[in-house]
Coordinates of C-alpha atoms in Angstrom, one line a residue:
M235 CA 9.2 -6.1 -19.3
K236 CA 11.4 -7.6 -22.0
T237 CA 11.6 -4.6 -24.4
A238 CA 13.1 -4.1 -27.8
I239 CA 14.1 -0.5 -28.6
I240 CA 14.0 -0.2 -32.4
V241 CA 16.1 2.6 -33.8
I242 CA 15.4 3.9 -37.3
S243 CA 18.2 6.5 -37.6
E244 CA 21.6 6.9 -36.1
A245 CA 20.7 10.3 -34.6
S246 CA 18.3 8.5 -32.3
I247 CA 20.8 6.1 -30.8
S248 CA 21.7 8.4 -27.9
M249 CA 18.0 8.6 -27.0
A250 CA 17.8 4.8 -27.2
K251 CA 20.7 4.4 -24.8
T252 CA 19.0 6.6 -22.3
L253 CA 15.9 4.4 -22.5
K254 CA 18.0 1.3 -22.2
Q255 CA 19.6 2.6 -19.1
E256 CA 16.2 3.1 -17.4
L257 CA 14.4 0.0 -18.7
P258 CA 15.6 -3.3 -17.3
E259 CA 15.6 -6.2 -19.8
S260 CA 15.8 -4.0 -22.8
E261 CA 18.0 -4.1 -25.8
I262 CA 18.6 -1.7 -28.8
V263 CA 18.2 -3.1 -32.2
S264 CA 18.8 -1.4 -35.5
T265 CA 19.6 -1.9 -39.2
I266 CA 22.4 0.6 -38.5
A267 CA 25.9 -0.8 -37.8
N268 CA 26.7 0.6 -34.3
A269 CA 28.4 -0.9 -31.3
D270 CA 25.5 0.0 -29.0
C271 CA 22.9 -1.9 -31.1
R272 CA 22.2 -5.4 -32.0
H273 CA 22.3 -5.4 -35.8
I274 CA 19.4 -6.6 -37.8
P275 CA 19.4 -6.9 -41.6
A276 CA 15.9 -5.4 -42.2
L277 CA 12.9 -4.4 -40.2
Q278 CA 10.5 -6.6 -42.2
E279 CA 12.6 -9.7 -41.3
A280 CA 13.3 -8.9 -37.6
V281 CA 10.1 -7.3 -36.4
P282 CA 7.9 -10.5 -36.5
Q283 CA 10.4 -12.3 -34.2
L284 CA 10.7 -9.3 -31.9
F285 CA 6.9 -9.1 -31.8
R286 CA 6.6 -12.7 -30.7
D287 CA 9.5 -12.6 -28.1
S288 CA 9.1 -9.2 -26.5
D289 CA 6.6 -7.7 -24.0
A290 CA 7.1 -4.3 -25.5
L291 CA 8.4 -2.7 -28.7
I292 CA 9.5 0.9 -28.7
F293 CA 10.1 2.4 -32.2
I294 CA 12.1 5.6 -32.4
G295 CA 11.2 7.2 -35.7
A296 CA 8.3 8.0 -37.9
M297 CA 4.8 6.5 -37.0
G298 CA 4.3 5.3 -40.6
I299 CA 7.4 3.0 -40.3
C300 CA 6.2 1.7 -37.0
V301 CA 2.7 0.9 -38.3
R302 CA 3.8 -0.8 -41.5
A303 CA 6.4 -2.9 -39.6
I304 CA 3.9 -4.3 -37.0
A305 CA 0.8 -4.5 -39.2
P306 CA 1.3 -8.1 -40.5
C307 CA 2.0 -9.3 -36.9
I308 CA -1.1 -7.9 -35.1
E309 CA -3.4 -10.7 -33.9
D310 CA -5.1 -10.2 -30.5
K311 CA -5.0 -7.4 -27.9
K312 CA -4.8 -10.1 -25.2
T313 CA -1.5 -11.5 -26.6
D314 CA 0.0 -8.7 -28.7
P315 CA 2.9 -6.8 -27.0
A316 CA 2.8 -3.2 -26.1
V317 CA 3.9 -1.0 -29.0
L318 CA 5.1 2.6 -28.6
C319 CA 6.4 5.1 -31.1
V320 CA 8.8 8.0 -30.1
D321 CA 9.3 10.7 -32.6
S322 CA 13.0 11.3 -33.6
T323 CA 13.1 14.5 -31.6
G324 CA 11.9 12.9 -28.4
R325 CA 9.0 15.3 -28.1
Y326 CA 6.2 12.8 -28.2
V327 CA 5.7 9.3 -27.0
I328 CA 2.7 7.6 -28.6
S329 CA 0.8 4.5 -27.4
V330 CA 0.2 2.6 -30.6
L331 CA -1.0 -0.9 -29.7
S332 CA -2.2 -2.9 -26.7
G333 CA -2.9 0.2 -24.6
H334 CA -4.5 -1.3 -21.6
V335 CA -4.1 -5.1 -21.6
G336 CA -0.6 -5.0 -23.0
G337 CA 0.5 -2.1 -20.8
A338 CA 1.3 0.3 -23.6
N339 CA -0.5 3.2 -22.0
G340 CA 1.4 2.8 -18.7
L341 CA 4.7 2.4 -20.5
T342 CA 4.0 5.5 -22.6
Q343 CA 3.6 7.5 -19.4
Y344 CA 6.9 6.0 -18.0
V345 CA 8.9 6.6 -21.2
A346 CA 7.6 10.1 -21.5
G347 CA 8.8 10.8 -18.0
I348 CA 12.3 9.5 -18.8
L349 CA 12.6 11.7 -21.9
G350 CA 10.7 14.7 -20.6
A351 CA 8.3 14.2 -23.5
E352 CA 4.5 14.5 -23.9
P353 CA 2.6 11.2 -23.7
V354 CA 0.0 10.7 -26.4
I355 CA -2.7 8.3 -25.3
T356 CA -6.0 8.0 -27.2
T357 CA -7.8 5.4 -25.2
R358 CA -11.1 6.9 -24.1
S359 CA -11.0 5.9 -20.5
D360 CA -7.5 7.4 -20.1
R361 CA -8.6 10.6 -21.8
T362 CA -11.6 11.0 -19.5
G363 CA -9.8 9.8 -16.3
L364 CA -12.2 6.8 -15.9
W365 CA -11.2 3.3 -14.7
A366 CA -10.0 0.9 -17.3
L367 CA -12.4 -1.9 -16.7
D368 CA -10.4 -4.4 -18.7
T369 CA -7.2 -4.0 -16.6
L370 CA -8.7 -2.9 -13.3
G371 CA -8.7 -6.4 -11.9
K372 CA -5.1 -7.2 -12.8
K373 CA -3.8 -4.3 -10.7
Y374 CA -5.4 -5.7 -7.5
D375 CA -5.2 -9.4 -8.3
W376 CA -8.9 -9.6 -9.0
Q377 CA -10.2 -11.9 -11.7
A378 CA -12.6 -10.1 -14.1
I379 CA -15.6 -12.2 -15.1
P380 CA -18.4 -10.8 -17.2
S381 CA -21.8 -12.1 -16.2
E382 CA -23.4 -14.6 -18.5
N383 CA -24.1 -13.4 -22.1
C384 CA -22.2 -10.1 -21.4
D385 CA -19.5 -8.9 -23.7
M386 CA -16.5 -7.1 -22.1
N387 CA -16.3 -4.5 -24.9
H388 CA -19.9 -3.6 -24.5
L389 CA -19.5 -3.3 -20.7
I390 CA -16.5 -1.0 -21.3
S391 CA -18.5 1.1 -23.8
L392 CA -21.3 1.6 -21.3
F393 CA -18.9 2.7 -18.6
V394 CA -17.0 5.2 -20.7
D395 CA -20.3 6.5 -22.0
C396 CA -21.1 7.3 -18.3
A397 CA -24.1 5.0 -18.2
P398 CA -25.6 4.9 -14.7
T399 CA -23.5 2.3 -12.8
A400 CA -23.8 0.6 -9.5
L401 CA -20.7 -0.6 -7.7
L402 CA -21.0 -3.3 -5.1
L403 CA -18.1 -3.7 -2.6
D404 CA -18.5 -6.8 -0.5
I405 CA -14.9 -6.8 0.8
R406 CA -12.3 -4.2 1.8
D407 CA -8.8 -4.1 0.4
E408 CA -6.4 -1.7 -1.2
G409 CA -8.3 -1.8 -4.5
T410 CA -11.7 -1.1 -3.0
A411 CA -10.3 1.8 -1.0
Q412 CA -8.9 3.2 -4.3
L413 CA -12.3 2.8 -6.1
E414 CA -14.0 4.6 -3.3
H415 CA -11.5 7.4 -3.4
T416 CA -11.7 7.8 -7.2
L417 CA -15.5 7.2 -7.7
P418 CA -16.7 8.7 -11.0
S419 CA -19.8 10.9 -10.8
H420 CA -22.0 8.3 -12.7
V421 CA -21.2 5.5 -10.2
D422 CA -23.1 4.9 -7.0
V423 CA -21.4 2.6 -4.4
F424 CA -23.2 0.0 -2.4
Y425 CA -22.2 -2.4 0.4
N426 CA -25.2 -4.7 0.2
F427 CA -26.6 -6.2 -3.0
K428 CA -30.2 -5.9 -1.6
D429 CA -29.8 -2.1 -1.5
I430 CA -29.3 -1.9 -5.2
D431 CA -32.4 -0.9 -7.3
T432 CA -31.2 -2.7 -10.4
G433 CA -33.9 -0.9 -12.5
K434 CA -32.0 2.4 -12.1
Y435 CA -28.7 1.2 -13.5
R436 CA -27.5 0.0 -16.9
L437 CA -24.2 -1.4 -15.6
L438 CA -23.4 -3.3 -12.4
L439 CA -19.8 -3.8 -11.2
L440 CA -19.3 -6.2 -8.3
V441 CA -16.1 -6.7 -6.2
T442 CA -17.1 -9.8 -4.5
P443 CA -16.4 -13.5 -3.9
Y444 CA -20.1 -14.3 -4.1
L445 CA -22.5 -15.0 -7.0
Y446 CA -25.6 -12.9 -7.2
E447 CA -28.7 -13.1 -9.4
T448 CA -27.5 -10.9 -12.2
S449 CA -29.0 -12.7 -15.2
G450 CA -30.4 -10.2 -17.7
M451 CA -28.1 -7.4 -16.3
Q452 CA -25.0 -6.0 -17.8
A453 CA -22.7 -7.1 -15.0
L454 CA -19.0 -7.4 -14.5
Y455 CA -17.6 -9.4 -11.5
Y456 CA -14.2 -8.6 -10.0
V457 CA -13.3 -11.7 -7.9
P458 CA -10.7 -11.1 -5.2
K459 CA -8.8 -14.1 -3.8
V460 CA -10.0 -13.7 -0.2
L461 CA -11.5 -17.1 0.7
H462 CA -9.8 -19.9 2.6
M463 CA -11.1 -23.4 2.1
G464 CA -10.7 -26.1 4.8
M465 CA -11.2 -29.8 3.9
G466 CA -11.6 -33.0 5.8
L467 CA -11.0 -36.1 3.8
A468 CA -11.8 -39.8 4.1
R469 CA -8.8 -42.1 3.6
N470 CA -7.9 -42.5 0.0
A471 CA -10.8 -40.2 -1.0
G472 CA -11.4 -40.5 -4.7
P473 CA -11.6 -40.7 -7.5
K474 CA -9.8 -37.4 -7.1
N475 CA -11.4 -35.7 -10.2
A476 CA -14.8 -36.6 -9.0
V477 CA -14.1 -35.2 -5.6
I478 CA -12.9 -31.9 -7.0
T479 CA -16.0 -31.7 -9.3
R480 CA -18.3 -32.2 -6.4
L481 CA -16.3 -29.7 -4.3
M482 CA -16.7 -27.0 -7.0
N483 CA -20.4 -27.7 -7.3
T484 CA -20.7 -27.4 -3.5
L485 CA -19.2 -23.9 -3.7
L486 CA -21.4 -22.8 -6.6
E487 CA -24.5 -24.2 -4.8
A488 CA -23.6 -21.9 -1.9
N489 CA -23.2 -18.9 -4.4
I490 CA -19.4 -18.8 -3.8
I491 CA -17.2 -18.2 -6.8
P492 CA -14.4 -20.8 -7.0
A493 CA -12.0 -18.1 -8.3
A494 CA -12.2 -16.4 -4.9
I495 CA -10.4 -19.3 -3.2
R496 CA -6.9 -18.4 -2.2
T497 CA -5.8 -21.3 0.0
I498 CA -6.7 -25.0 0.8
S499 CA -6.0 -26.4 4.2
S500 CA -6.4 -29.6 6.2
I501 CA -4.7 -31.7 8.8
E502 CA -1.1 -32.9 8.6
E503 CA -2.2 -36.6 8.5
K504 CA -3.8 -36.0 5.1
K505 CA -0.8 -34.5 3.3
H506 CA -0.3 -37.6 1.1
E507 CA -3.9 -37.6 -0.2
E508 CA -4.0 -37.3 -4.0
V509 CA -7.0 -34.8 -3.8
L510 CA -4.9 -32.4 -1.7
K511 CA -1.9 -32.7 -4.0
L512 CA -4.1 -31.9 -7.0
L513 CA -5.6 -28.9 -5.2
A514 CA -2.2 -27.7 -4.1
D515 CA -1.4 -27.1 -7.8
A516 CA -4.1 -24.4 -7.9
Y517 CA -4.1 -23.0 -4.3
E518 CA -1.7 -22.4 -1.5
L519 CA -1.7 -25.5 0.8
H520 CA -1.7 -25.1 4.6
L521 CA -1.5 -28.1 6.9
Y522 CA -2.0 -28.1 10.6
T523 CA -1.4 -30.5 13.5
A524 CA -4.3 -31.9 15.5
S525 CA -3.1 -29.9 18.4
Q526 CA -3.3 -26.6 16.5
L527 CA -6.8 -27.4 15.1
S528 CA -8.2 -28.5 18.5
Q529 CA -7.5 -24.9 19.9
V530 CA -10.1 -23.4 17.4
D531 CA -13.7 -22.9 18.5
V532 CA -16.0 -24.1 15.7
P533 CA -19.8 -24.1 15.3
T534 CA -20.1 -27.8 14.4
P535 CA -17.6 -30.0 16.3
S536 CA -17.6 -33.7 15.7
E537 CA -17.0 -36.4 18.4
V538 CA -16.2 -38.9 15.6
V539 CA -13.6 -36.7 14.1
D540 CA -12.2 -36.0 17.6
K541 CA -12.0 -39.8 18.2
Y542 CA -10.0 -40.6 15.1
M543 CA -8.1 -37.4 14.4
G544 CA -7.5 -35.9 17.8
T545 CA -9.4 -32.7 17.1
P546 CA -13.2 -31.9 17.0
S547 CA -12.8 -30.3 13.6
V548 CA -10.7 -30.3 10.5
S549 CA -12.5 -28.4 7.8
E550 CA -13.9 -25.5 9.8
A551 CA -10.9 -25.2 12.1
S552 CA -8.3 -25.2 9.3
A553 CA -10.3 -22.6 7.3
L554 CA -10.6 -20.3 10.3
L555 CA -6.9 -20.7 11.2
T556 CA -5.8 -19.8 7.7
A557 CA -8.2 -16.9 7.5
G558 CA -6.5 -15.3 10.5
G559 CA -9.7 -15.0 12.5
G560 CA -12.0 -14.0 9.6
P561 CA -15.6 -15.2 9.8
L562 CA -16.8 -18.6 8.6
I563 CA -19.0 -17.9 5.5
L564 CA -19.8 -21.6 4.7
P565 CA -20.0 -23.9 7.7
K566 CA -19.0 -27.5 7.3
Q567 CA -20.7 -29.2 4.4
K568 CA -20.7 -33.0 4.4
C569 CA -20.2 -34.8 1.1
E570 CA -19.7 -38.5 0.4
N571 CA -16.0 -38.7 1.2
F572 CA -15.0 -35.2 2.3
T573 CA -16.2 -32.2 4.3
V574 CA -15.5 -28.5 3.3
A575 CA -15.8 -25.2 5.0
I576 CA -15.0 -21.6 3.8
A577 CA -13.8 -18.6 5.8
L578 CA -13.3 -15.0 4.7
D579 CA -9.8 -13.6 5.2
S580 CA -9.8 -11.3 8.2
A581 CA -8.1 -8.5 6.3
A582 CA -10.8 -8.4 3.7
V583 CA -13.8 -8.1 6.1
R584 CA -15.7 -5.0 5.5
Q585 CA -15.9 -3.8 9.0
G586 CA -14.9 -0.9 11.2
H587 CA -11.2 0.1 10.9
I588 CA -9.0 2.5 12.9
E589 CA -6.1 4.1 11.1
I590 CA -3.5 5.8 13.4
V591 CA -2.1 8.5 11.2
G592 CA 1.1 10.5 11.7
A593 CA 0.2 14.1 10.8
G594 CA 3.8 15.3 10.4
P595 CA 5.3 18.2 12.3
G596 CA 2.5 20.7 11.5
D597 CA 2.5 21.9 7.9
P598 CA -0.6 20.4 6.3
E599 CA 1.4 19.7 3.1
L600 CA 3.8 17.4 5.0
I601 CA 1.3 14.7 5.7
S602 CA 1.8 11.6 3.5
V603 CA -0.3 10.9 0.5
R604 CA -1.7 7.9 2.3
G605 CA -2.4 9.8 5.4
R606 CA -4.3 12.5 3.5
R607 CA -6.3 9.8 1.7
F608 CA -7.4 8.4 5.0
L609 CA -8.4 11.8 6.2
E610 CA -10.5 12.3 3.1
E611 CA -12.3 9.0 3.6
A612 CA -12.7 9.0 7.4
D613 CA -16.1 9.0 9.1
L614 CA -14.5 10.1 12.3
I615 CA -11.3 12.2 12.7
L616 CA -10.1 12.3 16.3
Y617 CA -7.1 14.6 16.3
A618 CA -4.6 15.5 19.0
G619 CA -5.8 18.9 20.1
S620 CA -3.4 21.8 20.0
L621 CA -0.6 19.5 18.8
V622 CA -2.1 19.1 15.4
P623 CA -3.2 22.1 13.3
H624 CA -7.0 22.0 12.6
E625 CA -6.2 22.8 8.9
L626 CA -5.1 19.2 8.5
T627 CA -8.8 18.2 8.9
E628 CA -10.2 20.5 6.3
C629 CA -9.9 17.9 3.6
A630 CA -12.5 15.7 5.4
K631 CA -15.5 14.6 3.4
A632 CA -18.9 16.1 3.9
G633 CA -20.7 14.6 6.9
A634 CA -17.5 13.4 8.6
T635 CA -17.3 14.0 12.4
I636 CA -14.2 15.9 13.5
R637 CA -13.3 16.1 17.2
S638 CA -10.3 17.2 19.3
S639 CA -9.1 14.7 21.9
A640 CA -7.7 17.5 24.1
P641 CA -10.7 17.9 26.4
M642 CA -11.5 14.1 26.5
T643 CA -10.5 11.5 29.0
L644 CA -9.0 8.3 27.5
E645 CA -12.2 6.5 28.3
E646 CA -14.2 9.1 26.3
Q647 CA -11.8 8.8 23.4
F648 CA -12.1 5.0 23.3
A649 CA -15.9 5.2 23.6
L650 CA -16.2 7.6 20.7
M651 CA -13.9 5.5 18.5
K652 CA -15.6 2.3 19.4
D653 CA -19.0 3.7 18.6
F654 CA -17.9 4.5 15.0
Y655 CA -16.0 1.3 14.7
D656 CA -18.9 -0.9 15.8
R657 CA -21.0 0.8 13.0
G658 CA -18.4 -0.5 10.5
Q659 CA -17.0 3.0 9.8
L660 CA -13.5 4.4 9.3
V661 CA -11.8 6.1 12.2
V662 CA -8.7 8.2 11.9
R663 CA -6.7 8.9 15.1
L664 CA -4.5 11.8 14.0
H665 CA -1.3 12.2 16.0
T666 CA 1.5 14.8 15.6
G667 CA 4.8 13.9 13.9
D668 CA 5.2 10.2 13.7
P669 CA 3.0 8.2 16.1
C670 CA 5.9 5.8 17.1
I671 CA 7.9 8.7 18.7
Y672 CA 6.2 9.9 22.0
G673 CA 2.9 9.4 20.3
A674 CA 1.1 7.9 23.3
I675 CA -0.4 5.1 21.1
Q676 CA 0.6 2.2 23.2
E677 CA -2.4 2.4 25.5
Q678 CA -4.7 2.9 22.6
M679 CA -3.4 -0.2 20.8
N680 CA -3.8 -2.2 24.1
F681 CA -7.5 -1.1 24.1
F682 CA -7.9 -2.0 20.4
D683 CA -6.3 -5.4 21.0
R684 CA -8.5 -6.1 24.0
Y685 CA -11.7 -5.6 22.0
G686 CA -10.4 -7.3 18.8
M687 CA -10.5 -4.0 16.8
R688 CA -8.7 -3.8 13.5
Y689 CA -6.1 -1.0 13.2
H690 CA -3.1 0.0 11.3
I691 CA -0.4 2.8 11.5
T692 CA 0.4 5.2 8.8
P693 CA 3.8 6.8 9.7
G694 CA 4.5 10.5 9.5
I695 CA 7.4 12.9 9.2
S696 CA 8.9 13.6 12.7
S697 CA 9.8 17.0 14.1
F698 CA 13.4 15.9 14.2
Q699 CA 13.4 15.5 10.5
A700 CA 11.7 18.9 10.1
A701 CA 14.5 20.3 12.3
A702 CA 17.2 18.9 10.0
A703 CA 15.4 20.5 7.0
A704 CA 14.9 23.8 8.7
L705 CA 18.5 23.9 9.9
Q706 CA 19.7 22.9 6.4
S707 CA 21.8 20.3 8.1
Q708 CA 22.7 16.7 7.6
F709 CA 22.5 15.1 11.0
T710 CA 25.1 12.4 10.1
I711 CA 28.5 13.5 9.0
P712 CA 30.9 10.9 7.5
E713 CA 33.8 10.0 9.9
K714 CA 32.5 12.5 12.5
V715 CA 28.9 11.8 13.5
Q716 CA 27.1 8.6 12.5
T717 CA 24.4 8.4 15.2
I718 CA 21.2 10.3 15.9
I719 CA 19.7 10.0 19.4
L720 CA 16.0 10.8 19.9
T721 CA 15.3 11.3 23.5
R722 CA 13.8 13.6 26.1
G723 CA 14.7 15.2 29.4
E724 CA 13.5 13.8 32.7
G725 CA 10.4 15.6 33.8
R726 CA 7.3 14.2 35.4
T727 CA 7.9 11.0 33.5
P728 CA 11.1 9.4 34.9
M729 CA 13.8 8.3 32.5
P730 CA 15.2 4.7 32.8
E731 CA 18.5 4.9 34.6
K732 CA 20.6 3.7 31.6
E733 CA 19.0 6.4 29.4
K734 CA 20.0 9.4 31.5
L735 CA 21.0 12.4 29.2
S736 CA 24.4 12.5 30.9
L737 CA 25.0 8.9 29.8
L738 CA 23.7 9.4 26.3
A739 CA 25.9 12.5 25.9
R740 CA 29.1 10.4 26.1
S741 CA 28.8 9.6 22.4
Q742 CA 28.6 13.3 21.4
S743 CA 26.2 12.2 18.7
T744 CA 23.5 14.4 17.1
M745 CA 20.9 14.6 19.9
C746 CA 17.3 15.6 19.2
I747 CA 15.5 16.2 22.5
F748 CA 11.7 16.3 22.6
L749 CA 9.4 17.7 25.2
S750 CA 12.1 19.3 27.4
A751 CA 11.8 23.1 27.3
G752 CA 10.3 23.0 30.8
V753 CA 13.4 21.3 32.3
I754 CA 16.0 23.0 30.2
D755 CA 18.3 23.9 33.1
Q756 CA 18.7 20.2 34.0
V757 CA 19.0 19.2 30.3
Q758 CA 21.9 21.7 29.8
Q759 CA 23.6 20.6 32.9
E760 CA 23.6 16.9 31.9
L761 CA 24.7 17.6 28.4
L762 CA 27.6 19.7 29.5
E763 CA 29.1 16.7 31.3
H764 CA 30.3 15.4 28.0
Y765 CA 29.6 17.9 25.2
P766 CA 32.0 20.9 24.9
P767 CA 30.3 24.2 26.0
T768 CA 30.8 25.5 22.4
T769 CA 28.8 22.6 20.8
P770 CA 26.3 24.0 18.4
V771 CA 22.6 23.9 19.5
A772 CA 19.3 24.9 18.0
A773 CA 16.0 25.5 19.8
C774 CA 13.2 25.0 17.2
Y775 CA 9.7 26.1 18.2
H776 CA 6.6 25.0 16.3
L777 CA 8.6 23.5 13.4
T778 CA 6.8 24.0 10.0
W779 CA 3.9 25.9 11.6
K780 CA 3.2 29.5 10.5
D781 CA 4.7 30.8 13.8
E782 CA 7.9 28.7 13.5
R783 CA 10.9 30.2 15.3
I784 CA 14.4 28.8 15.4
Y785 CA 17.2 30.0 17.6
R786 CA 20.9 28.9 17.2
G787 CA 23.7 29.2 19.7
E788 CA 26.1 27.2 21.8
L789 CA 25.4 24.6 24.5
K790 CA 26.6 26.9 27.3
D791 CA 23.8 29.4 26.4
L792 CA 21.0 26.8 25.7
A793 CA 18.9 27.4 28.9
Q794 CA 19.2 31.2 28.4
I795 CA 18.0 30.9 24.8
V796 CA 14.9 28.9 25.8
K797 CA 13.9 31.1 28.7
E798 CA 14.5 34.5 27.0
N799 CA 12.3 33.5 24.1
N800 CA 9.6 31.9 26.2
L801 CA 9.8 28.6 24.4
T802 CA 7.3 25.9 25.4
L803 CA 7.0 22.1 25.3
T804 CA 6.5 22.2 21.5
T805 CA 10.2 23.0 21.1
M806 CA 12.7 20.6 19.6
I807 CA 16.2 20.9 21.0
V808 CA 19.0 19.8 18.7
V809 CA 22.6 19.4 19.9
G810 CA 25.7 18.4 18.1
D811 CA 28.5 19.3 15.7
A812 CA 26.3 18.2 12.7
I813 CA 24.4 21.5 12.9
D814 CA 25.4 23.7 10.0
N815 CA 28.5 21.5 9.4
R816 CA 29.8 22.0 5.9
E817 CA 33.4 21.0 6.6
G818 CA 35.2 18.3 4.6
L819 CA 34.1 16.3 1.6
S820 CA 32.1 13.2 1.8
R821 CA 34.1 10.1 0.8
L822 CA 31.4 9.3 -1.8
Y823 CA 32.3 12.4 -3.8
S824 CA 36.1 12.1 -3.3
H825 CA 38.5 11.5 -6.2
Q826 CA 38.6 7.9 -5.2
F827 CA 35.0 7.4 -6.2
K828 CA 34.7 9.7 -9.2
H829 CA 34.5 6.8 -11.6
L830 CA 31.1 5.9 -10.2
F831 CA 29.6 9.1 -11.7
R832 CA 31.2 8.9 -15.2
K833 CA 28.8 8.1 -18.0

């Protein structure tokens, strides 16, 4: 944001400099002659120009001065900049103008964090923790459109008064997931418009690309850009404005909101058509070769199109290609000199979803915020038996199914996940540590790919990171150790010849060895081929669990340490001079670089 920091008294210049350092594109202005400020002759003369040219104004001084300075400039909350007032002691940051639409409320929170001050926000939705309906769409790139004869301010008033509200979610994206996660008590969520008893609700919120019969209702549409439009065009189709008017009418007749269109696509041969050039000003344009289009199965192929264009379909095929495999929601519509088809983006389809979540090393508080949110929303949590503490699942919602995969065969695990997935539900597959490290997810992903199931991975904190924290060690030491090796000893699963421990040990890097307590004699023998016998080692059992145990020693005693303490496969072995290393001074903090830390 382009921000003007307006200083009233010289004592506040230090505070202003702190803000300027943290706020990009900001400048300090003041009537005071000071080298750190742009000098202005008088507030009354300068503020109108600053008001027009800035995204935000931050006054440091009395509220009365701030209000009198901006009063003649105020016009419209949709265009006025955000205005904040910080008292001269830096104790309070007050949102004065354009709280939601102009971003003053968010900026107030941010500035208060910089100064260690208390944010003062009087907007009712913020005070009650409710969604801000007027800016909700902007955050997720949804266009907010009140239904016919509905006033936005009245809709907001109904919502903050906690009027019974129905929320329709026709698509799935980051925004809808957040709405489901933060659902106020007076809001009921629906996934099918036909399920809503409109007589029970005074307000209807719809996140959808579709038009519904909402006349006579207090309704607010949030329109996500999730549709992909494919077009086939006659040569020199026109007049272009008439074509586009007919195109938009075709969408409306099919109850599709034009604002939901994200892309327009067609065949390469039509790239010079004026209609496409005009549409490309409003939407992303995608062009495909006849060869690419001919590979797509479509419901209404055309022999005529195939004869002249070399592909049985243009409109349907290009829409489906751009949608990434999402469904066709409007099959080919034939108009006078063009055809059009619409597909829904595959990522927005409200269908089953599998989230592979890294649980972290064990402590329930070490799971990521994202991972915990998925656990709270999941319909099925399938967790990795004794490797993941059951406490991690205690945040599950009422009615969720929680199962351990330990007694199940792979086929039984897949069948259970597919059953929930096919019902359009959310499945969380919970793995220990980070799933990409010995997480056994490869065969699961192969299964998901085979059945066309949608999945995603949420990373987790690995036990090797937990080991570094528990050992209070930095595993990379400047000019001494710059590599961390994550590996395992050779047990029932053979190691590739080029990854034998004895070969990896040549670098004498920090080595973190997983799943190897059972073959510790062999591990020690291979490491001793290149590491000195006195190399520091640590055997870390059940890292971050309540029964965590850590044993330090030297490499020559590693096998003895593991055996005497009956350590099992859930033990992380760390080897290397980086353990407990406090020698020397990092180059970053040497005298050569001290100038980087001077203010």
